[in-house]
Coordinates of C-alpha atoms and ligand atoms in Angstrom, one line a residue:
X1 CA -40.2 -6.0 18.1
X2 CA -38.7 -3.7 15.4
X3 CA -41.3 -1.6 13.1
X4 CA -40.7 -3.6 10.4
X5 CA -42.3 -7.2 11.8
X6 CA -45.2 -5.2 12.8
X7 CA -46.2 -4.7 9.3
X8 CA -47.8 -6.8 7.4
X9 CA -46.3 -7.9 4.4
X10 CA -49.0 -10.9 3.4
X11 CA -46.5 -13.1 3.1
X12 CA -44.2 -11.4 0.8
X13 CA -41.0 -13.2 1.7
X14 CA -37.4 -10.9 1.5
X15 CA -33.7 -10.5 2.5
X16 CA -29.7 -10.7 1.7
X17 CA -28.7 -14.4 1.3
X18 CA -25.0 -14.6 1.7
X19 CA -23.0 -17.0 -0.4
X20 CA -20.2 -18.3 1.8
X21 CA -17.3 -20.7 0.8
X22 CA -13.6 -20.9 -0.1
X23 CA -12.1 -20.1 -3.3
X24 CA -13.5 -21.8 -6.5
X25 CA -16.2 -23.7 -5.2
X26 CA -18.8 -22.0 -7.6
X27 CA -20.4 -19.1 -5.8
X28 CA -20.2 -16.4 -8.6
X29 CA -21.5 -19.3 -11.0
X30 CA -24.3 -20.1 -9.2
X31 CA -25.2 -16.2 -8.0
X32 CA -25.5 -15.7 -12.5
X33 CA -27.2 -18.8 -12.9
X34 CA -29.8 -17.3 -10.5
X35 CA -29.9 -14.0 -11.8
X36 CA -29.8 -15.6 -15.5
X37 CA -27.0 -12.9 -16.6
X38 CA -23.3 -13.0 -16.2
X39 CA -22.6 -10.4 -13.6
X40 CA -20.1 -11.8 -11.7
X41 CA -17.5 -13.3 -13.2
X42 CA -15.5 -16.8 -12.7
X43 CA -12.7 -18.3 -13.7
X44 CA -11.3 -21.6 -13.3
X45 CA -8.6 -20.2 -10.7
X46 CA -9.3 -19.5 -7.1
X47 CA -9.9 -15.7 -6.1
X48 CA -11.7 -14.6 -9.0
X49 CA -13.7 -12.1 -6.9
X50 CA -12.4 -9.9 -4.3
X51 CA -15.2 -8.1 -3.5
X52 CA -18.9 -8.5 -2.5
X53 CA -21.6 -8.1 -5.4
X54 CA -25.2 -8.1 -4.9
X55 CA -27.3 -10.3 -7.3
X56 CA -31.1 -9.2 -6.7
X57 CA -34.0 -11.7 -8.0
X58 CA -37.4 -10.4 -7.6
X59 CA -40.2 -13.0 -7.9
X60 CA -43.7 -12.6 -7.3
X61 CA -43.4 -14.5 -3.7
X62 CA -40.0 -13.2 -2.7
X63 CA -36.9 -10.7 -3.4
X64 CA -33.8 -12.4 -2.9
X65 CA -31.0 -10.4 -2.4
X66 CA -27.7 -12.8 -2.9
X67 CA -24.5 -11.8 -1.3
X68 CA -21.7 -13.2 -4.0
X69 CA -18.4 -12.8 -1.6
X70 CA -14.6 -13.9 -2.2
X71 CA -13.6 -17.1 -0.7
X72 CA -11.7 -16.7 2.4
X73 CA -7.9 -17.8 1.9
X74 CA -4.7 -17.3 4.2
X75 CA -2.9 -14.9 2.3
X76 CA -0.3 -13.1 3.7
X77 CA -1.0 -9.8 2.0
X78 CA -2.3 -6.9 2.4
X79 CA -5.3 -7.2 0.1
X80 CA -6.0 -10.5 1.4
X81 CA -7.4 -8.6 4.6
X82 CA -9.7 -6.8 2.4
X83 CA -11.1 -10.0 0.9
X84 CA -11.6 -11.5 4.0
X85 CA -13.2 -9.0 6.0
X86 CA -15.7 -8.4 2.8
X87 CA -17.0 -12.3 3.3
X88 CA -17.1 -11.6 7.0
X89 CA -19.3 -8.4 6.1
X90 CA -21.7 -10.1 4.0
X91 CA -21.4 -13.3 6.6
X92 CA -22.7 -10.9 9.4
X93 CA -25.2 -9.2 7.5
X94 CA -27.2 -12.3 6.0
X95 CA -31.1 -13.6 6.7
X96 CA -29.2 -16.6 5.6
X97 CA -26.4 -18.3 5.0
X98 CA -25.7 -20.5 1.9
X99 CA -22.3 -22.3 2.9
X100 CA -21.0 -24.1 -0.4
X101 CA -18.7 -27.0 -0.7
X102 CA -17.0 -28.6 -3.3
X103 CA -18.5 -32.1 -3.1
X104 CA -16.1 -33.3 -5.5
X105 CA -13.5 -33.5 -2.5
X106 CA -13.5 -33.8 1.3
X107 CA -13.6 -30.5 3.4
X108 CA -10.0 -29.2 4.0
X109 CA -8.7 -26.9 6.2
X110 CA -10.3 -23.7 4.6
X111 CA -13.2 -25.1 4.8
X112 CA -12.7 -26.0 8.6
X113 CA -11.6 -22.4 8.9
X114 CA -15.1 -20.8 7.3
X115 CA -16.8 -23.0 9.3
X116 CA -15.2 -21.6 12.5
X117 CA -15.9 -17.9 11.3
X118 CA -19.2 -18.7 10.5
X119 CA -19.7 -20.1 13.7
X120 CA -18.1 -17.5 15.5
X121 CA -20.1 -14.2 13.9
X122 CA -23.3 -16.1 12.6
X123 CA -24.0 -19.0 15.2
X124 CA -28.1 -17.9 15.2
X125 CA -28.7 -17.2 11.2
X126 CA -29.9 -20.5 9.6
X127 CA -27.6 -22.0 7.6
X128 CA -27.4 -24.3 4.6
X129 CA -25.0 -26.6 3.5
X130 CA -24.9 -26.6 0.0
X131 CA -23.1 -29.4 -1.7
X132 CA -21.8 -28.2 -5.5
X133 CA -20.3 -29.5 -8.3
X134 CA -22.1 -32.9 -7.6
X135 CA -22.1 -33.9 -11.3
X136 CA -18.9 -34.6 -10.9
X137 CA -19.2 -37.3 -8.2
X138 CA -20.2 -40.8 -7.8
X139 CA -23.9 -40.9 -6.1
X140 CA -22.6 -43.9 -4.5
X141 CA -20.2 -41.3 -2.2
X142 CA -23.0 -38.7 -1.5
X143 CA -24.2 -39.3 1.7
X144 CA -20.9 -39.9 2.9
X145 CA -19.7 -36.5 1.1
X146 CA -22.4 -34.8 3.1
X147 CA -21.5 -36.3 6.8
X148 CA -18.2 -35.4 6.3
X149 CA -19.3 -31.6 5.4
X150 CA -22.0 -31.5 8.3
X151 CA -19.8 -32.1 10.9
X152 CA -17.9 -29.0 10.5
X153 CA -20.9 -26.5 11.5
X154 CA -24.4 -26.8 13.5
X155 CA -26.4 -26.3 9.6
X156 CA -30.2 -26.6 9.7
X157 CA -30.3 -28.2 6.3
X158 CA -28.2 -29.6 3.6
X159 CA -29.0 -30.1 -0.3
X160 CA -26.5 -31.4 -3.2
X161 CA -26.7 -28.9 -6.6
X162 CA -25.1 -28.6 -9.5
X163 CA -24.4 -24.7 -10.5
X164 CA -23.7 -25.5 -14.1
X165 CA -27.0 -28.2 -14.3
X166 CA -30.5 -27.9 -14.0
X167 CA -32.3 -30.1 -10.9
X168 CA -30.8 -29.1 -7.6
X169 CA -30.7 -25.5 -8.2
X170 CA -34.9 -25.2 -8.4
X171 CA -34.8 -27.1 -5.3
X172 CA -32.7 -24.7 -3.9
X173 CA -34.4 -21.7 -4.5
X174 CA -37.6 -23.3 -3.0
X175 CA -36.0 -24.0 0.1
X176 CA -34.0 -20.3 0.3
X177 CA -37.8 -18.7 0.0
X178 CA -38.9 -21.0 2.8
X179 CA -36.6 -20.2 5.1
X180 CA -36.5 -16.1 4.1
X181 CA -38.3 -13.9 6.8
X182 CA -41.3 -11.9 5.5
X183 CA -40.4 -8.3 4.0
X184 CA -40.4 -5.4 1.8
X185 CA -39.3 -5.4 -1.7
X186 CA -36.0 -3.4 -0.4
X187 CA -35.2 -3.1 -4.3
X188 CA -36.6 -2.0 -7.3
X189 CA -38.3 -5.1 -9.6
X190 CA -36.0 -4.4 -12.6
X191 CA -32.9 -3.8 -10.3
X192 CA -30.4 -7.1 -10.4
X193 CA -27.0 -5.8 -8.7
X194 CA -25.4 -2.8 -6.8
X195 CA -22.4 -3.1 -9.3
X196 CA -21.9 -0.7 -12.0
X197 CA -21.2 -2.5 -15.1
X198 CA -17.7 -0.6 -15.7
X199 CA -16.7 -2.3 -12.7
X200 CA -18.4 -6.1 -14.1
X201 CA -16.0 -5.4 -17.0
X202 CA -13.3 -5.0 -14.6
X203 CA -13.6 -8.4 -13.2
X204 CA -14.6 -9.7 -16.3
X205 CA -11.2 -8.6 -17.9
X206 CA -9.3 -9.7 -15.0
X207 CA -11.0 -13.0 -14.7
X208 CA -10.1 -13.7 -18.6
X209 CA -6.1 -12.7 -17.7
X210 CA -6.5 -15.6 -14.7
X211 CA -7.6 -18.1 -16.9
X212 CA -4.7 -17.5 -19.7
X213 CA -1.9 -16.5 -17.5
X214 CA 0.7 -18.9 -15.7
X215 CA 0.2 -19.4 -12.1
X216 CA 2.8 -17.4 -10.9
X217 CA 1.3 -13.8 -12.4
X218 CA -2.5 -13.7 -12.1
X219 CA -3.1 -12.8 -8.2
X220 CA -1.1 -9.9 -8.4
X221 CA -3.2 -8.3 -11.9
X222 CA -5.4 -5.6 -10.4
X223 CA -8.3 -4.1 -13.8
X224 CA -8.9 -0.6 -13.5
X225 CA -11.1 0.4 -16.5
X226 CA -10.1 4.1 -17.2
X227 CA -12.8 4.6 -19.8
X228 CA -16.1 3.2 -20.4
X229 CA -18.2 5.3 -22.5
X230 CA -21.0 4.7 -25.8
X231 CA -19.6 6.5 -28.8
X232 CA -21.8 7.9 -31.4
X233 CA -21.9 4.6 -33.4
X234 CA -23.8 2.6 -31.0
X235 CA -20.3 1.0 -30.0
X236 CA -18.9 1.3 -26.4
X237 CA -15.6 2.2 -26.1
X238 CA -13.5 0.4 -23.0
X239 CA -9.9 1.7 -22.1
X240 CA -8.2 -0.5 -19.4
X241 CA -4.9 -1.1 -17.4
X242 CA -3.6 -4.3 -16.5
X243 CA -1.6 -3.5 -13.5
X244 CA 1.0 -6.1 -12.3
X245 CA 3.4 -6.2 -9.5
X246 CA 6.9 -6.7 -11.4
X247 CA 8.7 -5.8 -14.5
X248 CA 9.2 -9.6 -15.7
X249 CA 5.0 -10.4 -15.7
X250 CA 4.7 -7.0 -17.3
X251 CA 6.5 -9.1 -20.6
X252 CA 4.4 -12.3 -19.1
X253 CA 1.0 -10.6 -20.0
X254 CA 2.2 -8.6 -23.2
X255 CA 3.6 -12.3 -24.5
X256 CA 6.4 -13.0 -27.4
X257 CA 5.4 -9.9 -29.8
X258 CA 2.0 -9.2 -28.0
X259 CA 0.5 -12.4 -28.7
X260 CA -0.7 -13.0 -24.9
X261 CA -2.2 -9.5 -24.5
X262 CA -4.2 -10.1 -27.7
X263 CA -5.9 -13.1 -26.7
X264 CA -6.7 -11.4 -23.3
X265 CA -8.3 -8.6 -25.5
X266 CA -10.1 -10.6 -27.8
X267 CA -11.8 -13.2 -25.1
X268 CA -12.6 -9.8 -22.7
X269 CA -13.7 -8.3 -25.4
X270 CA -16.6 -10.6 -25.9
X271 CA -17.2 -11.1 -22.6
X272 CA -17.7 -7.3 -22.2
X273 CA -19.7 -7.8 -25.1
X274 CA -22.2 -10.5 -23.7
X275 CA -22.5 -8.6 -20.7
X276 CA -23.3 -5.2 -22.0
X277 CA -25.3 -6.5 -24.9
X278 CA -23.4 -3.8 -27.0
X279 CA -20.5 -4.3 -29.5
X280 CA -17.4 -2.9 -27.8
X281 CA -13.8 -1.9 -28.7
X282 CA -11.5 -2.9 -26.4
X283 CA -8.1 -1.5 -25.4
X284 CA -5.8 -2.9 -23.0
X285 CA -2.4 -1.0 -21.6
X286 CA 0.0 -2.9 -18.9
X287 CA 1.3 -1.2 -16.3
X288 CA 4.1 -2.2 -13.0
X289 CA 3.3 -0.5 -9.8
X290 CA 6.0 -2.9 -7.3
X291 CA 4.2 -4.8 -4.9
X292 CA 0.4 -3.1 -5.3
X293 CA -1.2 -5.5 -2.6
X294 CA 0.9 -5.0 -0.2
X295 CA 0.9 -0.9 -0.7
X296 CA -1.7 0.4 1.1
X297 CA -1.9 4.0 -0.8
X298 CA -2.9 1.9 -3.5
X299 CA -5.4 -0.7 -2.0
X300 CA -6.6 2.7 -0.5
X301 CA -7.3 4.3 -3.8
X302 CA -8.9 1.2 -5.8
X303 CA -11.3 0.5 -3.1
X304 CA -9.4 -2.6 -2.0
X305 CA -9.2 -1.1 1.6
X306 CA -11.6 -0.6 4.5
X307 CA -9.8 1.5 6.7
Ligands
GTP401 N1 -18.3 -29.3 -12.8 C1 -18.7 -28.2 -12.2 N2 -18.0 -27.1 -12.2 C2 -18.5 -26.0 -11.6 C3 -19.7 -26.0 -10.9 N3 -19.9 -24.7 -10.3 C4 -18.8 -24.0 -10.7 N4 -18.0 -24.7 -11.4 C5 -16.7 -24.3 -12.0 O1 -15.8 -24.0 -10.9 C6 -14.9 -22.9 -11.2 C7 -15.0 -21.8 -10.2 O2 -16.2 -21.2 -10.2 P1 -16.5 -19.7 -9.6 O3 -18.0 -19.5 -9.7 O4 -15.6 -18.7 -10.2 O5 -16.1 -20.0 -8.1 P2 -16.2 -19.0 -6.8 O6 -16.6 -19.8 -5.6 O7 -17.0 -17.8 -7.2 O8 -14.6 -18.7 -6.6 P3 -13.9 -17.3 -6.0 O9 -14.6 -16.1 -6.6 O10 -12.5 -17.5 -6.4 O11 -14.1 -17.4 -4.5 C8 -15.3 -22.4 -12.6 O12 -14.5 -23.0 -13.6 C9 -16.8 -23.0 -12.8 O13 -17.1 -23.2 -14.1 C10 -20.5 -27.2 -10.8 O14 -21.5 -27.3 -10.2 N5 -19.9 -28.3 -11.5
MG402 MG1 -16.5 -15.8 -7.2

């Protein structure tokens, strides 16, 4: 018995909920939606995050520490080690596992590949199957949908949500304090992430550049906010580098006579607004360092790196 099931906590339920799945299947959506404040951000590409971010909802029955991790991919670089190992971090850590699927398609082999890690590092934490995005299929293929998803991993439970709807989600939450253990408050109430919001406006910047950038450019932007301070006028003042990995996406991202790098500024901008709850000037500078995820000096630096 460890000291803490010897106290009594009256049935105060608590502990880290880790939200598993490949890329894009709505994990950072769904972690805000909880949390009712954008502090993860998304983007309609795959990899938006790269690292884990804690979302922390404190109710009167329970304190539910959500684990928002990258979805694992096979990537053949450097930094996609990093991104892995933080899901397998979060994945070994967890009270419970929340393993989301894209019920809009059949599992594929990233998903069969979760499934196996999951199996492999987590085969005693319960584990839920959570079918997203099911606005957008017919009910008709549900059940079907869900056998097809089951069958990849021994889950205890599985329930069809929509992140971006209301219905499911309540559900949801009922069933994650169910199946919490009893505990502490390991938080404080008004406390809802680890993640210091000059980093949030690092994702939120780069999340903006994925969505307006051609496919070939956006994995290899890296954010790094170099100032993020409140000037006298109430105003908050954010200096950032985009950072690419060639000369040719450096001209990509500034676009014909800076067109592209002024939409970027102007959408970031009001995302970093919406966030902060602050109005903020926003500068943006583009910078080439060759072949950043594969340099491990760099990764090192940025935080990308756990050795
Ligand atoms: N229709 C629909 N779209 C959704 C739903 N949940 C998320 N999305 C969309 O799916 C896209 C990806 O969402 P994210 O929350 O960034 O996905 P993620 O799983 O965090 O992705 P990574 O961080 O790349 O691993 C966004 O465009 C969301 O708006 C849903 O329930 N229904
Ligand atoms: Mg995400």
């Amino acid at each position: 018995m460890t000291e803490l099931e010897e106290i009594d906590f009256e049935g105060y339920k608590s502990g880290y909920v880790a939200l598993l799945g490949k890329p894009n299947v709505g994990k950072s959506t769904l972690l805000n939606h909880y949390i009712g404040q954008k502090i993860a951000a998304v983007s309609i590409k795959p990899q938006t995050t790269r690292r884990r971010q804690l979302g922390i909802l404190t109710t009167e029955k329970a304190q539910i520490i959500f684990v928002d991790t990258p979805g694992m991919h096979a990537g053949a670089y450097k930094l996609s080690e990093f991104i892995n190992e933080e899901a397998r971090y979060a994945l070994m850590d967890a009270d419970l596992i929340l393993f989301i699927a894209d019920a809009s398609q059949m599992p594929d082999h990233e998903d069969r590949q979760l499934a196996r890690e999951v199996a492999e590092k987590a085969g005693r934490t319960t584990k839920l199957l959570v079918l997203n995005k099911s606005d957008l299929i017919d009910p008709a293929l549900a059940e079907q949908r869900a056998a097809a998803y089951a069958e990849l991993l021994d889950f205890d439970d599985h329930i069809f949500i929509s992140a971006i709807t209301p219905g499911g989600r309540e559900d949801l939450l009922e069933r994650i304090i169910e199946l919490l253990p009893e505990g502490p408050q390991y938080f404080p109430e008004g406390q809802i992430t680890n993640t210091y919001e000059r980093e949030i406006a690092e994702d939120l910047i780069r999340a903006v550049a994925l969505t307006f950038l051609r496919d070939e450019v956006p994995y290899g932007i890296f954010v790094r906010v170099d100032d993020y301070k409140m000037r006298k006028n109430d105003m908050l003042y954010v200096h950032a580098t985009l950072i690419v990995e060639r000369e040719s996406h450096k001209g990509i991202v500034i676009g014909k006579g800076g067109t592209m790098i002024k939409q970027i500024s102007t959408a970031a901008r009001q995302e970093i607004e919406d966030m902060s709850g602050k109005p903020v000037f926003l500068e943006l500078k583009v910078k080439v360092e060759k072949n950043w995820r594969n340099n491990p000096a760099f990764l090192s630096r940025h935080g990308l790196s756990h050795d």
